[in-house]
Amino acid sequence: MAYLVYKAHRIELDDSISIGRDKNCELYIPESTVSRNHAIIKKIANRFYIIDSGSSNGTFKDGKRVHSPVLLDNKSIIQCGNAQMVFYDVVISDEDEDDATMISFSSNFVVNSIVLVADIKGYTSFSESIEIQKVSKMMSHWFRDIEKCIEDNNGYVDSFIGDCVYARWDMNNDTDLIINILKTVNKMNNITKEISSSITDNKYVLNICAALNNGEVIVGAETNNTGLGDTVNTAFRLEAKTRELNTDVIISKDIYDIIGIDRPILKASIKGKIKEVEICALTYSDINKL
């Protein structure tokens, strides 16, 4: 159950809610420091994000200004202008609704997953170079289209983290599946290029960097059933390695062995690993050849 508390009023959240000084907004705040269409709280992959709608005075989450869609945590403090509200995502006890923070944890279980981590290359400098309204508009489109692309290709978006998406395929892997996921990454890159060029009138054409890893993932350790474990951590580390190697996509040795692509194996040091790991660096041209 997710809701906002504003001036002692509780507002239940469904898929999205608009916040602003316009009376058509679902959370109407008649204060001069609040823009007519100030912000949106949107549910994506069972998580709630705060998105600034190009407000004059800014939107803040826990004291930090929101420049792109930001994940909301339980008890996050949201500030729009001078208006403050608190976001809750908990199971409420009937006995004590005011103070209850009883979270219903599911039992942990282990699944074999193919983990994808991808984020937008050069996003920080991009977001600092153009108007915040365009950044917000682009990221809103990106969240929606990337999630649809992954789900259309039998994947599941575990979470968005800033300009990064973490997705899983919890199914038996084989060559066809891995190649389909690599093609999905290629589609995601094309989506990113199209959205960024359209929003900025071809001034910026952004790409994504990505990493694929395969292995056991712990599911159910959190209320949102996000996947955790070394397989996931390694995928995030490999994605970060794409900048250092100046490549588009990095796949782990396990993924490499499944598809048997004719590309060299490299050894790389990554944070948190004592020994070097074996990886394969791919370009989008390599993926197109598949």
mmCIF file of C-alpha atoms in Angstrom:
data_model
loop_
_atom_site.group_PDB
_atom_site.id
_atom_site.type_symbol
_atom_site.label_atom_id
_atom_site.label_comp_id
_atom_site.label_asym_id
_atom_site.label_seq_id
_atom_site.Cartn_x
_atom_site.Cartn_y
_atom_site.Cartn_z
ATOM 1 C CA MET A 1 0.000 0.000 0.000
ATOM 2 C CA ALA A 2 1.439 3.369 -1.023
ATOM 3 C CA TYR A 3 0.160 6.804 -0.066
ATOM 4 C CA LEU A 4 1.158 10.412 0.575
ATOM 5 C CA VAL A 5 0.532 12.391 3.731
ATOM 6 C CA TYR A 6 0.081 16.126 3.136
ATOM 7 C CA LYS A 7 -1.151 18.447 5.889
ATOM 8 C CA ALA A 8 -2.527 15.468 7.849
ATOM 9 C CA HIS A 9 -4.444 14.263 4.782
ATOM 10 C CA ARG A 10 -3.759 10.807 3.373
ATOM 11 C CA ILE A 11 -3.789 10.419 -0.403
ATOM 12 C CA GLU A 12 -3.833 6.847 -1.717
ATOM 13 C CA LEU A 13 -1.592 6.194 -4.720
ATOM 14 C CA ASP A 14 -2.527 4.041 -7.683
ATOM 15 C CA ASP A 15 -0.412 4.283 -10.851
ATOM 16 C CA SER A 16 0.358 7.997 -10.876
ATOM 17 C CA ILE A 17 -0.581 11.295 -9.298
ATOM 18 C CA SER A 18 0.002 14.834 -10.542
ATOM 19 C CA ILE A 19 1.007 17.561 -8.087
ATOM 20 C CA GLY A 20 0.606 21.270 -8.678
ATOM 21 C CA ARG A 21 -1.233 24.569 -8.329
ATOM 22 C CA ASP A 22 -3.542 23.782 -11.235
ATOM 23 C CA LYS A 23 -6.944 22.682 -9.970
ATOM 24 C CA ASN A 24 -6.877 19.797 -12.438
ATOM 25 C CA CYS A 25 -3.938 18.242 -10.590
ATOM 26 C CA GLU A 26 -4.847 15.226 -8.488
ATOM 27 C CA LEU A 27 -2.969 16.736 -5.536
ATOM 28 C CA TYR A 28 -3.986 20.394 -5.723
ATOM 29 C CA ILE A 29 -1.693 22.683 -3.699
ATOM 30 C CA PRO A 30 -2.805 26.338 -3.892
ATOM 31 C CA GLU A 31 0.535 27.877 -2.878
ATOM 32 C CA SER A 32 2.507 30.467 -4.853
ATOM 33 C CA THR A 33 5.801 28.535 -4.551
ATOM 34 C CA VAL A 34 4.219 25.535 -6.293
ATOM 35 C CA SER A 35 4.081 25.538 -10.107
ATOM 36 C CA ARG A 36 0.837 24.869 -11.927
ATOM 37 C CA ASN A 37 2.110 21.441 -12.972
ATOM 38 C CA HIS A 38 4.909 20.860 -10.511
ATOM 39 C CA ALA A 39 5.658 17.130 -10.320
ATOM 40 C CA ILE A 40 4.358 13.619 -10.912
ATOM 41 C CA ILE A 41 4.637 10.504 -8.786
ATOM 42 C CA LYS A 42 4.540 7.522 -11.131
ATOM 43 C CA LYS A 43 4.467 3.780 -10.518
ATOM 44 C CA ILE A 44 6.931 1.870 -12.704
ATOM 45 C CA ALA A 45 7.589 -1.850 -12.244
ATOM 46 C CA ASN A 46 5.844 -1.777 -8.836
ATOM 47 C CA ARG A 47 8.104 1.029 -7.591
ATOM 48 C CA PHE A 48 7.170 4.687 -7.209
ATOM 49 C CA TYR A 49 9.280 7.498 -8.665
ATOM 50 C CA ILE A 50 9.103 11.271 -8.281
ATOM 51 C CA ILE A 51 9.457 13.186 -11.559
ATOM 52 C CA ASP A 52 9.776 16.964 -11.764
ATOM 53 C CA SER A 53 7.550 18.483 -14.445
ATOM 54 C CA GLY A 54 9.742 21.510 -15.131
ATOM 55 C CA SER A 55 8.774 23.434 -11.985
ATOM 56 C CA SER A 56 10.127 26.911 -11.228
ATOM 57 C CA ASN A 57 11.201 26.239 -7.636
ATOM 58 C CA GLY A 58 12.228 22.618 -8.006
ATOM 59 C CA THR A 59 11.200 19.273 -6.576
ATOM 60 C CA PHE A 60 13.244 17.716 -3.789
ATOM 61 C CA LYS A 61 13.452 14.209 -2.354
ATOM 62 C CA ASP A 62 14.991 14.040 1.136
ATOM 63 C CA GLY A 63 16.641 17.427 0.596
ATOM 64 C CA LYS A 64 18.165 16.644 -2.819
ATOM 65 C CA ARG A 65 16.844 18.274 -5.955
ATOM 66 C CA VAL A 66 15.236 15.957 -8.492
ATOM 67 C CA HIS A 67 16.722 16.315 -11.983
ATOM 68 C CA SER A 68 15.563 12.962 -13.359
ATOM 69 C CA PRO A 69 13.069 10.358 -12.116
ATOM 70 C CA VAL A 70 14.116 9.326 -8.590
ATOM 71 C CA LEU A 71 13.027 6.212 -6.712
ATOM 72 C CA LEU A 72 10.976 6.905 -3.580
ATOM 73 C CA ASP A 73 11.717 5.022 -0.376
ATOM 74 C CA ASN A 74 9.347 4.430 2.510
ATOM 75 C CA LYS A 75 9.096 7.709 4.484
ATOM 76 C CA SER A 76 10.743 9.792 1.755
ATOM 77 C CA ILE A 77 10.157 13.503 2.271
ATOM 78 C CA ILE A 78 9.031 15.259 -0.904
ATOM 79 C CA GLN A 79 9.166 19.031 -1.222
ATOM 80 C CA CYS A 80 7.483 20.984 -3.993
ATOM 81 C CA GLY A 81 8.237 24.662 -3.522
ATOM 82 C CA ASN A 82 7.500 25.216 0.159
ATOM 83 C CA ALA A 83 4.975 22.358 0.323
ATOM 84 C CA GLN A 84 6.161 19.187 2.050
ATOM 85 C CA MET A 85 4.656 15.720 2.047
ATOM 86 C CA VAL A 86 5.741 12.245 3.121
ATOM 87 C CA PHE A 87 5.607 9.130 0.946
ATOM 88 C CA TYR A 88 4.754 5.796 2.576
ATOM 89 C CA ASP A 89 4.952 2.360 0.992
ATOM 90 C CA VAL A 90 4.083 -0.042 3.806
ATOM 91 C CA VAL A 91 1.492 -2.493 5.075
ATOM 92 C CA ILE A 92 -0.566 -0.697 7.691
ATOM 93 C CA SER A 93 -1.706 -2.381 10.879
ATOM 94 C CA ASP A 94 -5.416 -2.002 11.560
ATOM 95 C CA GLU A 95 -4.691 -1.593 15.284
ATOM 96 C CA ASP A 96 -2.402 1.409 14.983
ATOM 97 C CA GLU A 97 -2.513 3.088 11.616
ATOM 98 C CA ASP A 98 -0.680 6.219 12.744
ATOM 99 C CA ASP A 99 2.535 4.527 13.822
ATOM 100 C CA ALA A 100 2.508 1.186 12.068
ATOM 101 C CA THR A 101 5.370 0.325 9.773
ATOM 102 C CA MET A 102 4.844 -3.418 9.695
ATOM 103 C CA ILE A 103 6.432 -4.697 6.510
ATOM 104 C CA SER A 104 5.348 -8.019 5.102
ATOM 105 C CA PHE A 105 8.520 -9.879 4.102
ATOM 106 C CA SER A 106 8.197 -12.774 1.721
ATOM 107 C CA SER A 107 10.267 -15.913 2.065
ATOM 108 C CA ASN A 108 13.606 -15.831 0.305
ATOM 109 C CA PHE A 109 14.184 -18.165 -2.624
ATOM 110 C CA VAL A 110 16.929 -18.595 -5.198
ATOM 111 C CA VAL A 111 16.408 -18.455 -8.958
ATOM 112 C CA ASN A 112 18.785 -18.713 -11.877
ATOM 113 C CA SER A 113 18.642 -15.408 -13.727
ATOM 114 C CA ILE A 114 20.161 -13.588 -16.616
ATOM 115 C CA VAL A 115 20.805 -10.111 -15.249
ATOM 116 C CA LEU A 116 20.929 -6.996 -17.421
ATOM 117 C CA VAL A 117 22.235 -3.657 -16.188
ATOM 118 C CA ALA A 118 22.193 -0.685 -18.564
ATOM 119 C CA ASP A 119 22.471 3.055 -18.204
ATOM 120 C CA ILE A 120 22.710 6.137 -20.385
ATOM 121 C CA LYS A 121 26.232 7.048 -21.446
ATOM 122 C CA GLY A 122 27.065 10.711 -20.822
ATOM 123 C CA TYR A 123 23.816 11.376 -18.991
ATOM 124 C CA THR A 124 25.338 13.611 -16.291
ATOM 125 C CA SER A 125 26.858 16.109 -18.719
ATOM 126 C CA PHE A 126 23.740 15.892 -20.880
ATOM 127 C CA SER A 127 21.425 16.736 -17.961
ATOM 128 C CA GLU A 128 23.599 19.715 -17.031
ATOM 129 C CA SER A 129 23.599 21.077 -20.589
ATOM 130 C CA ILE A 130 19.896 21.331 -21.438
ATOM 131 C CA GLU A 131 16.754 22.703 -19.835
ATOM 132 C CA ILE A 132 15.408 20.689 -16.918
ATOM 133 C CA GLN A 133 12.012 20.480 -18.638
ATOM 134 C CA LYS A 134 13.569 18.565 -21.532
ATOM 135 C CA VAL A 135 15.484 16.277 -19.174
ATOM 136 C CA SER A 136 12.281 15.444 -17.307
ATOM 137 C CA LYS A 137 10.355 14.873 -20.534
ATOM 138 C CA MET A 138 13.057 12.644 -21.973
ATOM 139 C CA MET A 139 13.372 10.493 -18.865
ATOM 140 C CA SER A 140 9.608 10.048 -18.603
ATOM 141 C CA HIS A 141 9.564 8.691 -22.162
ATOM 142 C CA TRP A 142 12.691 6.619 -21.542
ATOM 143 C CA PHE A 143 11.295 4.906 -18.440
ATOM 144 C CA ARG A 144 8.094 3.985 -20.239
ATOM 145 C CA ASP A 145 9.632 2.795 -23.507
ATOM 146 C CA ILE A 146 12.528 0.876 -21.943
ATOM 147 C CA GLU A 147 10.191 -0.987 -19.606
ATOM 148 C CA LYS A 148 7.893 -1.902 -22.519
ATOM 149 C CA CYS A 149 10.848 -3.049 -24.645
ATOM 150 C CA ILE A 150 12.115 -5.371 -21.904
ATOM 151 C CA GLU A 151 8.676 -6.767 -21.095
ATOM 152 C CA ASP A 152 7.877 -7.305 -24.794
ATOM 153 C CA ASN A 153 10.986 -9.494 -24.899
ATOM 154 C CA ASN A 154 9.970 -11.625 -21.895
ATOM 155 C CA GLY A 155 12.079 -9.771 -19.334
ATOM 156 C CA TYR A 156 11.175 -8.128 -16.046
ATOM 157 C CA VAL A 157 12.297 -4.676 -14.919
ATOM 158 C CA ASP A 158 13.526 -5.160 -11.375
ATOM 159 C CA SER A 159 14.193 -1.468 -10.797
ATOM 160 C CA PHE A 160 15.206 1.871 -12.243
ATOM 161 C CA ILE A 161 18.031 3.662 -10.433
ATOM 162 C CA GLY A 162 18.442 7.166 -11.797
ATOM 163 C CA ASP A 163 19.287 6.714 -15.482
ATOM 164 C CA CYS A 164 20.076 3.016 -14.970
ATOM 165 C CA VAL A 165 17.769 0.043 -15.514
ATOM 166 C CA TYR A 166 18.242 -3.335 -13.835
ATOM 167 C CA ALA A 167 16.284 -6.176 -15.433
ATOM 168 C CA ARG A 168 16.095 -9.965 -15.137
ATOM 169 C CA TRP A 169 15.115 -13.002 -17.140
ATOM 170 C CA ASP A 170 14.271 -15.673 -14.544
ATOM 171 C CA MET A 171 14.218 -18.627 -16.905
ATOM 172 C CA ASN A 172 16.387 -21.423 -18.242
ATOM 173 C CA ASN A 173 19.042 -19.934 -20.446
ATOM 174 C CA ASP A 174 20.030 -21.096 -23.903
ATOM 175 C CA THR A 175 21.638 -19.608 -26.984
ATOM 176 C CA ASP A 176 18.383 -18.279 -28.451
ATOM 177 C CA LEU A 177 17.415 -16.545 -25.217
ATOM 178 C CA ILE A 178 20.814 -14.853 -24.804
ATOM 179 C CA ILE A 179 20.826 -13.674 -28.415
ATOM 180 C CA ASN A 180 17.286 -12.327 -27.958
ATOM 181 C CA ILE A 181 18.404 -10.398 -24.854
ATOM 182 C CA LEU A 182 21.376 -8.937 -26.749
ATOM 183 C CA LYS A 183 18.990 -7.886 -29.509
ATOM 184 C CA THR A 184 16.809 -6.317 -26.798
ATOM 185 C CA VAL A 185 19.815 -4.311 -25.613
ATOM 186 C CA ASN A 186 20.289 -3.123 -29.193
ATOM 187 C CA LYS A 187 16.628 -2.057 -29.333
ATOM 188 C CA MET A 188 17.030 -0.226 -26.014
ATOM 189 C CA ASN A 189 20.001 1.656 -27.438
ATOM 190 C CA ASN A 190 17.987 2.648 -30.510
ATOM 191 C CA ILE A 191 15.135 3.817 -28.274
ATOM 192 C CA THR A 192 17.566 5.944 -26.268
ATOM 193 C CA LYS A 193 19.045 7.509 -29.411
ATOM 194 C CA GLU A 194 15.612 8.261 -30.863
ATOM 195 C CA ILE A 195 14.212 9.827 -27.677
ATOM 196 C CA SER A 196 17.288 11.964 -26.961
ATOM 197 C CA SER A 197 17.586 13.235 -30.547
ATOM 198 C CA SER A 198 13.849 13.977 -30.741
ATOM 199 C CA ILE A 199 13.700 15.859 -27.432
ATOM 200 C CA THR A 200 16.808 17.937 -28.218
ATOM 201 C CA ASP A 201 16.167 18.490 -31.955
ATOM 202 C CA ASN A 202 19.153 16.286 -32.857
ATOM 203 C CA LYS A 203 21.530 18.276 -30.647
ATOM 204 C CA TYR A 204 22.222 15.202 -28.507
ATOM 205 C CA VAL A 205 22.119 11.539 -29.516
ATOM 206 C CA LEU A 206 22.648 9.401 -26.429
ATOM 207 C CA ASN A 207 23.570 5.722 -26.231
ATOM 208 C CA ILE A 208 23.430 3.145 -23.490
ATOM 209 C CA CYS A 209 26.160 0.943 -22.056
ATOM 210 C CA ALA A 210 25.150 -2.462 -20.745
ATOM 211 C CA ALA A 211 26.336 -5.654 -19.079
ATOM 212 C CA LEU A 212 24.936 -9.189 -18.951
ATOM 213 C CA ASN A 213 25.664 -11.764 -16.263
ATOM 214 C CA ASN A 214 24.196 -15.167 -15.466
ATOM 215 C CA GLY A 215 23.836 -16.965 -12.138
ATOM 216 C CA GLU A 216 21.861 -17.466 -8.957
ATOM 217 C CA VAL A 217 19.857 -14.542 -7.589
ATOM 218 C CA ILE A 218 18.197 -14.263 -4.181
ATOM 219 C CA VAL A 219 14.599 -13.108 -4.574
ATOM 220 C CA GLY A 220 12.236 -12.078 -1.794
ATOM 221 C CA ALA A 221 14.800 -10.539 0.560
ATOM 222 C CA GLU A 222 12.925 -7.233 0.233
ATOM 223 C CA THR A 223 9.247 -6.382 0.019
ATOM 224 C CA ASN A 224 9.542 -5.511 -3.673
ATOM 225 C CA ASN A 225 11.064 -8.925 -4.491
ATOM 226 C CA THR A 226 14.139 -7.337 -6.005
ATOM 227 C CA GLY A 227 16.904 -9.763 -6.925
ATOM 228 C CA LEU A 228 20.064 -9.623 -4.815
ATOM 229 C CA GLY A 229 23.418 -11.371 -4.655
ATOM 230 C CA ASP A 230 26.839 -11.638 -6.253
ATOM 231 C CA THR A 231 25.411 -12.199 -9.743
ATOM 232 C CA VAL A 232 23.639 -8.842 -9.574
ATOM 233 C CA ASN A 233 26.570 -7.000 -7.979
ATOM 234 C CA THR A 234 28.930 -8.311 -10.649
ATOM 235 C CA ALA A 235 26.581 -7.176 -13.428
ATOM 236 C CA PHE A 236 26.627 -3.627 -12.042
ATOM 237 C CA ARG A 237 30.447 -3.702 -11.818
ATOM 238 C CA LEU A 238 30.743 -4.984 -15.388
ATOM 239 C CA GLU A 239 28.470 -2.257 -16.702
ATOM 240 C CA ALA A 240 30.710 0.354 -15.076
ATOM 241 C CA LYS A 241 33.680 -1.299 -16.801
ATOM 242 C CA THR A 242 32.316 -0.450 -20.267
ATOM 243 C CA ARG A 243 33.647 3.130 -19.935
ATOM 244 C CA GLU A 244 37.123 1.963 -19.070
ATOM 245 C CA LEU A 245 37.219 -0.445 -22.010
ATOM 246 C CA ASN A 246 35.459 1.999 -24.343
ATOM 247 C CA THR A 247 32.923 -0.580 -25.421
ATOM 248 C CA ASP A 248 29.134 -0.824 -25.617
ATOM 249 C CA VAL A 249 28.292 -4.118 -23.918
ATOM 250 C CA ILE A 250 30.192 -6.475 -21.621
ATOM 251 C CA ILE A 251 29.105 -10.069 -21.136
ATOM 252 C CA SER A 252 30.391 -12.438 -18.473
ATOM 253 C CA LYS A 253 32.273 -15.634 -19.291
ATOM 254 C CA ASP A 254 29.141 -17.650 -18.446
ATOM 255 C CA ILE A 255 27.129 -15.736 -21.064
ATOM 256 C CA TYR A 256 29.999 -16.014 -23.542
ATOM 257 C CA ASP A 257 30.124 -19.804 -23.123
ATOM 258 C CA ILE A 258 26.407 -20.117 -23.864
ATOM 259 C CA ILE A 259 26.433 -18.250 -27.176
ATOM 260 C CA GLY A 260 29.987 -19.085 -28.275
ATOM 261 C CA ILE A 261 30.508 -15.767 -30.055
ATOM 262 C CA ASP A 262 33.765 -15.365 -31.993
ATOM 263 C CA ARG A 263 35.252 -12.577 -29.901
ATOM 264 C CA PRO A 264 38.313 -12.556 -27.602
ATOM 265 C CA ILE A 265 38.057 -13.198 -23.872
ATOM 266 C CA LEU A 266 39.574 -10.533 -21.626
ATOM 267 C CA LYS A 267 40.562 -10.563 -17.969
ATOM 268 C CA ALA A 268 39.457 -7.593 -15.874
ATOM 269 C CA SER A 269 39.757 -6.466 -12.281
ATOM 270 C CA ILE A 270 36.475 -5.351 -10.774
ATOM 271 C CA LYS A 271 35.680 -3.919 -7.385
ATOM 272 C CA GLY A 272 34.760 -6.536 -4.778
ATOM 273 C CA LYS A 273 36.509 -9.418 -6.563
ATOM 274 C CA ILE A 274 39.882 -10.715 -5.377
ATOM 275 C CA LYS A 275 40.642 -12.451 -8.664
ATOM 276 C CA GLU A 276 40.281 -11.058 -12.149
ATOM 277 C CA VAL A 277 37.117 -12.082 -13.972
ATOM 278 C CA GLU A 278 36.821 -13.218 -17.564
ATOM 279 C CA ILE A 279 34.645 -11.088 -19.800
ATOM 280 C CA CYS A 280 33.917 -10.380 -23.450
ATOM 281 C CA ALA A 281 33.521 -6.830 -24.783
ATOM 282 C CA LEU A 282 30.995 -6.286 -27.594
ATOM 283 C CA THR A 283 30.004 -3.364 -29.775
ATOM 284 C CA TYR A 284 26.549 -2.834 -31.231
ATOM 285 C CA SER A 285 28.068 -3.796 -34.569
ATOM 286 C CA ASP A 286 28.995 -7.165 -33.055
ATOM 287 C CA ILE A 287 25.442 -7.625 -31.793
ATOM 288 C CA ASN A 288 23.959 -6.720 -35.174
ATOM 289 C CA LYS A 289 26.016 -9.498 -36.739
ATOM 290 C CA LEU A 290 24.205 -12.010 -34.528
#
